Short mmCIF file of C-alpha atoms in Angstrom, two decimals:
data_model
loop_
_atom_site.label_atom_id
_atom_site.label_comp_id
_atom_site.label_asym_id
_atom_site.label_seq_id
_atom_site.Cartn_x
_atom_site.Cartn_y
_atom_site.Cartn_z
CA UNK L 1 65.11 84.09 97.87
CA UNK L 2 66.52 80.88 97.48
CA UNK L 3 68.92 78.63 99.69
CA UNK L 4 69.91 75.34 98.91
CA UNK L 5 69.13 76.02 95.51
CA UNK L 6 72.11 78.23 94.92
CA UNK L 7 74.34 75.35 96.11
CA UNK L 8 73.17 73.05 94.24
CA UNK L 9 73.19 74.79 90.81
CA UNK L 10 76.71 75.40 90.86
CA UNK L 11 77.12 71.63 90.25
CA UNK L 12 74.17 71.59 88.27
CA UNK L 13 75.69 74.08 85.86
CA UNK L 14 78.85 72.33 85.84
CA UNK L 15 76.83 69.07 84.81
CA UNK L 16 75.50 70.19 82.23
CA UNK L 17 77.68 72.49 80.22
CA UNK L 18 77.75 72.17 76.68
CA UNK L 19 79.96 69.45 75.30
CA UNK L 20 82.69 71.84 73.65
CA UNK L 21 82.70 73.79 77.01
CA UNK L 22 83.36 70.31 79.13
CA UNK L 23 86.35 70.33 81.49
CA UNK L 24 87.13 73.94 80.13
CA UNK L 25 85.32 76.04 82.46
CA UNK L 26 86.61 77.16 86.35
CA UNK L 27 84.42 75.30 88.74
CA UNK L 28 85.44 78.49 91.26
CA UNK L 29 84.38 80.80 88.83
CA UNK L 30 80.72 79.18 88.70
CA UNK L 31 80.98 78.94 92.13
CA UNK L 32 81.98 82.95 92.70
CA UNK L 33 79.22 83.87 90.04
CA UNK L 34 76.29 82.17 92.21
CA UNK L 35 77.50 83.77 95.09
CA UNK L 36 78.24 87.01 94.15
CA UNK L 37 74.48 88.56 94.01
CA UNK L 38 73.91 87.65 97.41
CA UNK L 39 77.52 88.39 98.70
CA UNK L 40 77.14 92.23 97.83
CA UNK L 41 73.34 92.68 98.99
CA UNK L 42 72.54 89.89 101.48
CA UNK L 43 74.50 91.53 104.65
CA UNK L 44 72.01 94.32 104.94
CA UNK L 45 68.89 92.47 104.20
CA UNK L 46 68.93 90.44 107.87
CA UNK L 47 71.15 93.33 109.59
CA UNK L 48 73.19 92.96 112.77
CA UNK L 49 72.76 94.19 116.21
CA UNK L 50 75.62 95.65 118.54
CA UNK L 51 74.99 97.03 121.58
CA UNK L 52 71.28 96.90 121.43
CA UNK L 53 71.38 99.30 118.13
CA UNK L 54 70.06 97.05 114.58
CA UNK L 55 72.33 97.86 111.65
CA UNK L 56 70.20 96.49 108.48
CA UNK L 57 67.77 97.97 105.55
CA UNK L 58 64.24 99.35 106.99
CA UNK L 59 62.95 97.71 103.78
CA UNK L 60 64.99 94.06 102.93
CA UNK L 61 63.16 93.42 100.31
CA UNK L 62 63.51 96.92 98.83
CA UNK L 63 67.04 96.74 99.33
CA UNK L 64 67.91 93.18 98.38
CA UNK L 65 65.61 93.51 94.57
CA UNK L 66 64.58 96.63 94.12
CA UNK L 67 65.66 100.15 92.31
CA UNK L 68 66.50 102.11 94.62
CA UNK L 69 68.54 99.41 96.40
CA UNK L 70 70.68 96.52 95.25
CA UNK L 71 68.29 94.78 92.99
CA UNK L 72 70.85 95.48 90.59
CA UNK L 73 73.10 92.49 91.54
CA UNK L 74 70.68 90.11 90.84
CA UNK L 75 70.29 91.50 87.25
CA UNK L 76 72.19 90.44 84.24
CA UNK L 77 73.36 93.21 83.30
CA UNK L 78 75.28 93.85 86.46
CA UNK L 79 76.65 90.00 86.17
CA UNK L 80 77.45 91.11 82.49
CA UNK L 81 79.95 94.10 83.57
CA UNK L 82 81.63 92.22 86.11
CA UNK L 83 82.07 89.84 83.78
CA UNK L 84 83.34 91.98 81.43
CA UNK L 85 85.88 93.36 83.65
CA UNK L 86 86.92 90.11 84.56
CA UNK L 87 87.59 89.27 80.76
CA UNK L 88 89.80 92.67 80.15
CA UNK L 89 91.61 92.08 83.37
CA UNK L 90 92.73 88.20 83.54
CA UNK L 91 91.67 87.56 79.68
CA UNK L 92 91.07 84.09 81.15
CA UNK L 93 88.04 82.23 79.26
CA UNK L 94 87.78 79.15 81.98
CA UNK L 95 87.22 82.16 84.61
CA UNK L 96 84.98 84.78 82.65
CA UNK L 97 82.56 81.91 81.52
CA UNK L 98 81.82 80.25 84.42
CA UNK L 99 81.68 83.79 86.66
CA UNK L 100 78.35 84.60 84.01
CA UNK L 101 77.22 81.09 84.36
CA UNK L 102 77.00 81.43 87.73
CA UNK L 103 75.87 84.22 88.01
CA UNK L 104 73.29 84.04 86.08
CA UNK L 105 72.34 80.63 87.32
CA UNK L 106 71.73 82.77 90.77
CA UNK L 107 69.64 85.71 89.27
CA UNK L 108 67.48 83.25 87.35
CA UNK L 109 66.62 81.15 89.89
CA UNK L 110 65.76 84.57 92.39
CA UNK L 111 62.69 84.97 89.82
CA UNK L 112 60.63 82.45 91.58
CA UNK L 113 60.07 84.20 94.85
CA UNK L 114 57.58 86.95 95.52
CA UNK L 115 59.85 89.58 95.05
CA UNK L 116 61.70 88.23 91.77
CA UNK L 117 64.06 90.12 90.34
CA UNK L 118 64.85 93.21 87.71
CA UNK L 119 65.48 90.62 84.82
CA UNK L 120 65.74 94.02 82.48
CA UNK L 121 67.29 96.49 84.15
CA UNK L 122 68.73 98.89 83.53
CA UNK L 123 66.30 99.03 80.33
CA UNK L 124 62.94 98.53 83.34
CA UNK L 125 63.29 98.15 86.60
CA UNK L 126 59.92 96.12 86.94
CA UNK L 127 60.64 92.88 88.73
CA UNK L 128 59.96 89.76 87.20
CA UNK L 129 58.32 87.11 89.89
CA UNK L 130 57.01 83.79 89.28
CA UNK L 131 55.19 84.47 92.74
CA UNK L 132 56.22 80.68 93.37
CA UNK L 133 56.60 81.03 97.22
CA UNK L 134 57.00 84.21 99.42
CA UNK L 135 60.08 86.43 100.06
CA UNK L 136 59.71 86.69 103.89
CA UNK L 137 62.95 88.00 104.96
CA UNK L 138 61.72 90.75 107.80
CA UNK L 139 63.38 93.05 110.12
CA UNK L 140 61.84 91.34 112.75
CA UNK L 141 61.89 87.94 111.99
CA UNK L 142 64.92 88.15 110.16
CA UNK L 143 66.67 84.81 108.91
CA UNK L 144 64.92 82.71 111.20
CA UNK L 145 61.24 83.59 109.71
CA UNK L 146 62.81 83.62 106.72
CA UNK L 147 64.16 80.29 106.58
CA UNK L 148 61.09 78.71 108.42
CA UNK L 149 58.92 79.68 105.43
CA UNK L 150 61.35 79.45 102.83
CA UNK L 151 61.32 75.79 104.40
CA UNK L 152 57.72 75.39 104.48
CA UNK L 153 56.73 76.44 101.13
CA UNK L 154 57.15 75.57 97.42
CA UNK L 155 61.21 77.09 98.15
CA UNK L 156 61.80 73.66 99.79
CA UNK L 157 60.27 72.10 96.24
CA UNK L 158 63.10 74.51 94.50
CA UNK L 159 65.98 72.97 96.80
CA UNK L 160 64.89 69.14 96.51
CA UNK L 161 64.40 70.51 92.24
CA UNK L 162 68.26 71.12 91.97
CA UNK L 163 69.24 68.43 94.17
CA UNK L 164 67.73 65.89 92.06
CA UNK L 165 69.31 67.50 89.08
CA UNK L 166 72.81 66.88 90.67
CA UNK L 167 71.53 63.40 91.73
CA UNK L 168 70.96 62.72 88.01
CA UNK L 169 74.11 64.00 87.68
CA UNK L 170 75.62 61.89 90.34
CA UNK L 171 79.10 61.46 88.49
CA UNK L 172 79.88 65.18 88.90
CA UNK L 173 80.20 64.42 92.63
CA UNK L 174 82.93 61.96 91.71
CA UNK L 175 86.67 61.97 92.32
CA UNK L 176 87.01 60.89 88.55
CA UNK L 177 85.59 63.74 87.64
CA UNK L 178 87.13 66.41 89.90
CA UNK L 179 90.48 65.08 88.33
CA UNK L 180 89.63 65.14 84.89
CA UNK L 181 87.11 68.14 84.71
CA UNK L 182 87.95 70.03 87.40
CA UNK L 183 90.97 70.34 88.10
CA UNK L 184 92.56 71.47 84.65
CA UNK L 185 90.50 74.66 84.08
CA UNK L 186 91.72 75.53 87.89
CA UNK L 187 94.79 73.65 88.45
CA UNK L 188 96.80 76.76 89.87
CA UNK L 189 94.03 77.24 92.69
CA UNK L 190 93.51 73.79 93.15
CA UNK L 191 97.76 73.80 93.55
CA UNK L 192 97.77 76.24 95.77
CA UNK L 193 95.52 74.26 98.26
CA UNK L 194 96.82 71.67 97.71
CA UNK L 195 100.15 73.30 99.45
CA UNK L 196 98.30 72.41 102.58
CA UNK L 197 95.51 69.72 102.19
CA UNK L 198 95.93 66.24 100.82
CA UNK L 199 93.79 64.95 98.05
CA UNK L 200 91.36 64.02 100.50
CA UNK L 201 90.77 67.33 101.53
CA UNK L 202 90.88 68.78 98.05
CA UNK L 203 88.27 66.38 97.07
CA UNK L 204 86.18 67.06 99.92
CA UNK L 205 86.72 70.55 99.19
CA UNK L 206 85.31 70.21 96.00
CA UNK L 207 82.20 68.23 97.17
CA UNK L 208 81.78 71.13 100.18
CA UNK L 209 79.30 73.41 98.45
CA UNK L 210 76.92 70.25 98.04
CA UNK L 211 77.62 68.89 101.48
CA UNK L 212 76.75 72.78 102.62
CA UNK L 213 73.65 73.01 100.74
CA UNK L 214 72.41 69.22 101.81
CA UNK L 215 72.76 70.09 105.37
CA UNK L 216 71.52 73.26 105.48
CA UNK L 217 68.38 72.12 103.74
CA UNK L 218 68.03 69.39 105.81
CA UNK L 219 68.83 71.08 108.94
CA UNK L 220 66.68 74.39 108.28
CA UNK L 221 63.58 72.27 107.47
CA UNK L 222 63.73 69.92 110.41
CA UNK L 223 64.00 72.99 112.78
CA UNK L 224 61.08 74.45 110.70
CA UNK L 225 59.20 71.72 110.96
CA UNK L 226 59.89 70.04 114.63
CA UNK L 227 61.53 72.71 116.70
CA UNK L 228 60.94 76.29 115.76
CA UNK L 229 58.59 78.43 118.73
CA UNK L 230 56.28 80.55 115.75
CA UNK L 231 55.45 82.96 118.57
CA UNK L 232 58.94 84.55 118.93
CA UNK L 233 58.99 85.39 115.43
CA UNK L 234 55.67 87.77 115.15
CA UNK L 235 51.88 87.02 115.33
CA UNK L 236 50.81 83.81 113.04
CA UNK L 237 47.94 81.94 112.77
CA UNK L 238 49.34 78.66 114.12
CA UNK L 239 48.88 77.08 117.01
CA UNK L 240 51.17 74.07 117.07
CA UNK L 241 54.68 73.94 117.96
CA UNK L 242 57.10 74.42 114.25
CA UNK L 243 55.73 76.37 111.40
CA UNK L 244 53.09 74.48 109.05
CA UNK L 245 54.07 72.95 105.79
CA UNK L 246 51.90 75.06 102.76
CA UNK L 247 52.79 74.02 98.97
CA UNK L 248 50.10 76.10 97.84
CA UNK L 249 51.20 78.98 95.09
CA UNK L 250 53.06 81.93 96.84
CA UNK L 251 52.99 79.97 100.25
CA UNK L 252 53.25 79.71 103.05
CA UNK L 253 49.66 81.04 104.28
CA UNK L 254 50.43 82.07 107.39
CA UNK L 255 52.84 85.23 106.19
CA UNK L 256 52.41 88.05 104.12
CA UNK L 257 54.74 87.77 101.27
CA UNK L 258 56.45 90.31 100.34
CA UNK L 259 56.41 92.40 96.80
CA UNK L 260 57.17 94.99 94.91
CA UNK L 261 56.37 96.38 91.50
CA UNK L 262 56.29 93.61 88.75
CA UNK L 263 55.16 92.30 85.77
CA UNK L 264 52.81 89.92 85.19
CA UNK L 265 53.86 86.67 86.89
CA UNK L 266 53.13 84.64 83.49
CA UNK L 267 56.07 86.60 81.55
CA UNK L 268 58.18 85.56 84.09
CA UNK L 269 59.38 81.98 83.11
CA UNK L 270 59.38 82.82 79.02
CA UNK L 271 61.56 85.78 80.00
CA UNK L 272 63.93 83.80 82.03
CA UNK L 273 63.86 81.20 79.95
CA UNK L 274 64.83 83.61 76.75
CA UNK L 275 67.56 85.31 78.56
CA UNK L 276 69.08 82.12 79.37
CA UNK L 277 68.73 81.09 75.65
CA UNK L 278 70.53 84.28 74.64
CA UNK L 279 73.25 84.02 76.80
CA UNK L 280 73.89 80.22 75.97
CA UNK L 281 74.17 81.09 72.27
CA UNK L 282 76.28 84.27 73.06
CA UNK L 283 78.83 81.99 74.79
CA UNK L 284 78.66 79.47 72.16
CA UNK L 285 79.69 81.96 69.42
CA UNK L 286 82.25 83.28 71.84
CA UNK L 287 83.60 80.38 73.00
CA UNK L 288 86.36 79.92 70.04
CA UNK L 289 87.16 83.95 69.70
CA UNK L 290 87.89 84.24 73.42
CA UNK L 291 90.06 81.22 73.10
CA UNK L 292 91.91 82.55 70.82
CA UNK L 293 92.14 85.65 72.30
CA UNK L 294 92.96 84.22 75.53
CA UNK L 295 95.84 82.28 73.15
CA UNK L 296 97.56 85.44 71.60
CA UNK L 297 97.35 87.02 75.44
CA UNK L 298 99.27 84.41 77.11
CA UNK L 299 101.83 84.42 74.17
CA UNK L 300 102.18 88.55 74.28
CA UNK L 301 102.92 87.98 78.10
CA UNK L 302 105.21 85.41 77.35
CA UNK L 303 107.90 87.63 75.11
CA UNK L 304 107.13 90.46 77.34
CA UNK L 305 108.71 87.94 79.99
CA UNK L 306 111.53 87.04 77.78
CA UNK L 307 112.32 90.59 76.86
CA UNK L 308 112.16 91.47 80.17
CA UNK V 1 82.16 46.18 115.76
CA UNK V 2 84.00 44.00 112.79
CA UNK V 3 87.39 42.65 113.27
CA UNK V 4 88.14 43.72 109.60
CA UNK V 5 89.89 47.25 109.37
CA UNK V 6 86.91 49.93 107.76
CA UNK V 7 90.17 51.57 105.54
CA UNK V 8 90.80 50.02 102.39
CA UNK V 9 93.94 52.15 101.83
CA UNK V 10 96.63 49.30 102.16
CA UNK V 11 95.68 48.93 98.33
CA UNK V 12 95.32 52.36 97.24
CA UNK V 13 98.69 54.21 96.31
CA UNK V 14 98.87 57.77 98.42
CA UNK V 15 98.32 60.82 96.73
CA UNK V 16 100.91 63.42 95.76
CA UNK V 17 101.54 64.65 99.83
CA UNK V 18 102.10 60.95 100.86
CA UNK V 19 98.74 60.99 102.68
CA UNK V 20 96.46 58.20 102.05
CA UNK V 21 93.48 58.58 100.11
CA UNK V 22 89.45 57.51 101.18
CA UNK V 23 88.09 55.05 99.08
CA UNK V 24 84.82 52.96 99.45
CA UNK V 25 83.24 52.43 102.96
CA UNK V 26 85.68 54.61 104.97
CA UNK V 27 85.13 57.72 102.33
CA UNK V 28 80.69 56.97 102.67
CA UNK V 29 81.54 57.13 106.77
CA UNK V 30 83.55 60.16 107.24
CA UNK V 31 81.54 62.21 104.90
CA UNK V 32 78.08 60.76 106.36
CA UNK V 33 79.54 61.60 110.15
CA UNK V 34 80.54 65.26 108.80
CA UNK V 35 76.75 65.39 107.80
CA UNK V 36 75.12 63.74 110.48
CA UNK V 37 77.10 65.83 113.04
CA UNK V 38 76.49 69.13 111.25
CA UNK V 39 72.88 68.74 110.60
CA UNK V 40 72.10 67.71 113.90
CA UNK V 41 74.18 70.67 115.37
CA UNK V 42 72.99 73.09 113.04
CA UNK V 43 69.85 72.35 114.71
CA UNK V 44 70.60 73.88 117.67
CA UNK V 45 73.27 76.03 116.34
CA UNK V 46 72.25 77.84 113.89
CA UNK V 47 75.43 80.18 113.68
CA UNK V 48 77.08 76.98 112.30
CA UNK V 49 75.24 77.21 109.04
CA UNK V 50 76.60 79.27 107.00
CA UNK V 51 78.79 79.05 103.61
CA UNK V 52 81.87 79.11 105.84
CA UNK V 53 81.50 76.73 108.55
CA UNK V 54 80.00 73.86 106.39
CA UNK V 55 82.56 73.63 104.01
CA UNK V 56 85.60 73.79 106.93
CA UNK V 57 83.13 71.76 108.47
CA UNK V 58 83.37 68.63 105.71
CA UNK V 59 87.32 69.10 105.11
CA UNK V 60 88.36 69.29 108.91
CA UNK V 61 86.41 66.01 109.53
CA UNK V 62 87.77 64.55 106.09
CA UNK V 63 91.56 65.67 106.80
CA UNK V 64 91.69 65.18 110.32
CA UNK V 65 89.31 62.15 110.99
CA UNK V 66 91.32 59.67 109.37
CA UNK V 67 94.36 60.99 110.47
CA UNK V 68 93.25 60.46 114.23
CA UNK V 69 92.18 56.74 113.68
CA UNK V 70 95.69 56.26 111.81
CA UNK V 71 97.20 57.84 114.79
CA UNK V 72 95.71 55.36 117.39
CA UNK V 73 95.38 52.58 115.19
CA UNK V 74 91.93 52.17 114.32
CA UNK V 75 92.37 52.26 110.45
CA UNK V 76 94.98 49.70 110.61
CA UNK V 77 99.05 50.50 109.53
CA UNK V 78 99.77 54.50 108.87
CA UNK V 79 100.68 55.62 105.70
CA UNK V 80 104.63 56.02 105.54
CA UNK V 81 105.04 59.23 103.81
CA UNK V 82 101.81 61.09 105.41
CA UNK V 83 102.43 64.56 106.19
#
């Protein structure tokens, strides 16, 4: 799985929308897209304990990617019908395209890990894996282990990846932009809280997904690095104290990363790669239709109002 | 410490609540004490990382920070119509 990355791509995304789709699309609906996938599987992948009794998958990984489990919401097609729902209930373009750019920002990006995900389903339910670092989410070690090599593996490559991407993109950080292209597409949620924080806050409230995933990186990694005790987390080959730094392909040695059935590793990339493709000229032909759609909508509401 | 005030908001008009806005140095050192303070925290505490905490995290410190050195007079004369 990723971390910081799925922070950072929501600005990413935002950065680099196509020019006709600038300062159109919802910034919370990018934001709700990346975070859905993990919203609806992640709680059962670490578990919870209460009263000595653990509540969580036997398998995470099974669970989190796979078929049987709840691979499906890190699939496209799953993104696709939410998205679709989203259209035929709101009929709001700003919202509906940023949801499946978000979303699918987050199921692309899940490829890279050991486990990948089900780019196809429901057509296969093969996962696609770049095999890029290991998925090392355990019962045992739970988020701990999994952060430490998440931290100490080509993952922590991913994170630093999309950062610099935003850093490139530095002006999306900017209050000039938040008012100009951020604002609009969401100006009745960015109203409503701004019934109880100043523009400071709003701002700031903007920038807080960044600030999250910059911390968190930073934070995770130092503990990985400086602090962690390897031995309460299992039996690794490591004698120092903190877990050791491995870039090498599907690192870090010291786990076993975890799989399940996929294709080969070098369809991966082309596959996400064509999907991505496909759903940028999808929304590009859509764009002006659900406009106008979105148009004739508002107006049908707005003489139901009058008659009303 | 410098004898010049670190809030540059005598220049900048407030926003729409009558609060003052951050601008320049004071903006870089409330957002770099939110950071330093939650990454060193979330060190120790790693219950504080999450996608909840961080973002309350950076708008408590950038709402309430300034507001406190208004209060007692760090940042210099308090915004008139600050709510």
């Amino acid at each position: 799985m990723s971390w910081a990355a799925h922070q950072f791509e929501v600005y990413a995304v935002q950065a680099h929308l196509p020019k006709k789709m600038k300062g159109k699309v919802s910034f919370w609906a990018i934001f709700l897209g990346d975070f859905t996938p993990d919203f609806l599987s992640k709680f059962w992948v670490y578990g919870f304990t209460i009263n000595g009794t653990r509540y969580g998958s036997d398998v995470p990984h099974q669970w989190h990617r796979g078929f049987p489990g709840m691979g499906f919401t890190h699939t496209l097609f799953f993104g696709a019908i939410v998205t679709l729902l989203i259209w035929s209930w709101k009929k709001n373009r700003a919202f509906t395209v940023g949801y499946i750019l978000g979303y699918a920002a987050h199921a692309l990006t899940d490829i890279n890990d050991s486990v990948g995900v089900m780019l196809l389903f429901p057509l296969l339910t093969l996962n696609f894996t770049s095999e890029t670092w290991a998925y090392a989410a355990t019962i045992d070690g739970g988020k701990y282990l999994d952060a430490a090599a998440y931290y100490s593996s080509l993952g922590l490559a991913m994170d630093v990846f999309w950062l610099i991407v935003v850093l490139f993109s530095w002006r999306v950080l900017t209050r000039e932009h938040w008012r100009t292209e951020i604002v609009p597409p969401d100006a009745r949620i960015w109203a409503w809280f701004g019934r109880w924080l100043p523009e400071r806050g709003l701002l700031a409230l903007y920038r807080a997904t960044f600030f999250y995933g910059l911390c968190r990186m930073i934070s995770w990694s130092a503990w990985a690095r400086l602090f962690a005790d390897p031995d309460k987390y299992g039996e690794f080959d490591v004698t120092s104290r903190g877990f050791p730094m491995d870039l090498s392909w599907t690192g870090p040695y010291w786990l076993d990363a975890r799989s399940l059935d996929h294709v080969n590793p070098w369809i991966a990339y082309p596959a996400a790669l064509t999907l991505l493709g496909l759903l940028y000229v999808v929304l590009i032909r859509l764009w002006e239709p659900m406009g106008r759609k979105e148009a004739e909508h508002r107006k049908s509401q707005a003489s139901r109002r009058i008659d009303a | 410490m410098s004898s010049e005030p670190i809030s540059e908001h005598v220049t900048v008009p407030p926003d729409f609540r009558g609060s003052r806005r951050l601008v320049g140095k004071e903006e870089w050192f409330w957002y770099l004490l939110a950071a330093v303070s939650y990454i060193l925290l979330g060190i120790w505490h790693k219950w504080l990382l999450n996608w909840f905490v961080g973002p309350v995290w950076l708008v408590a410190i950038v709402v309430i920070g300034p507001w406190i050195t208004d209060r007692i007079g760090i940042t210099g004369r308090r915004s008139g119509g600050e709510r």
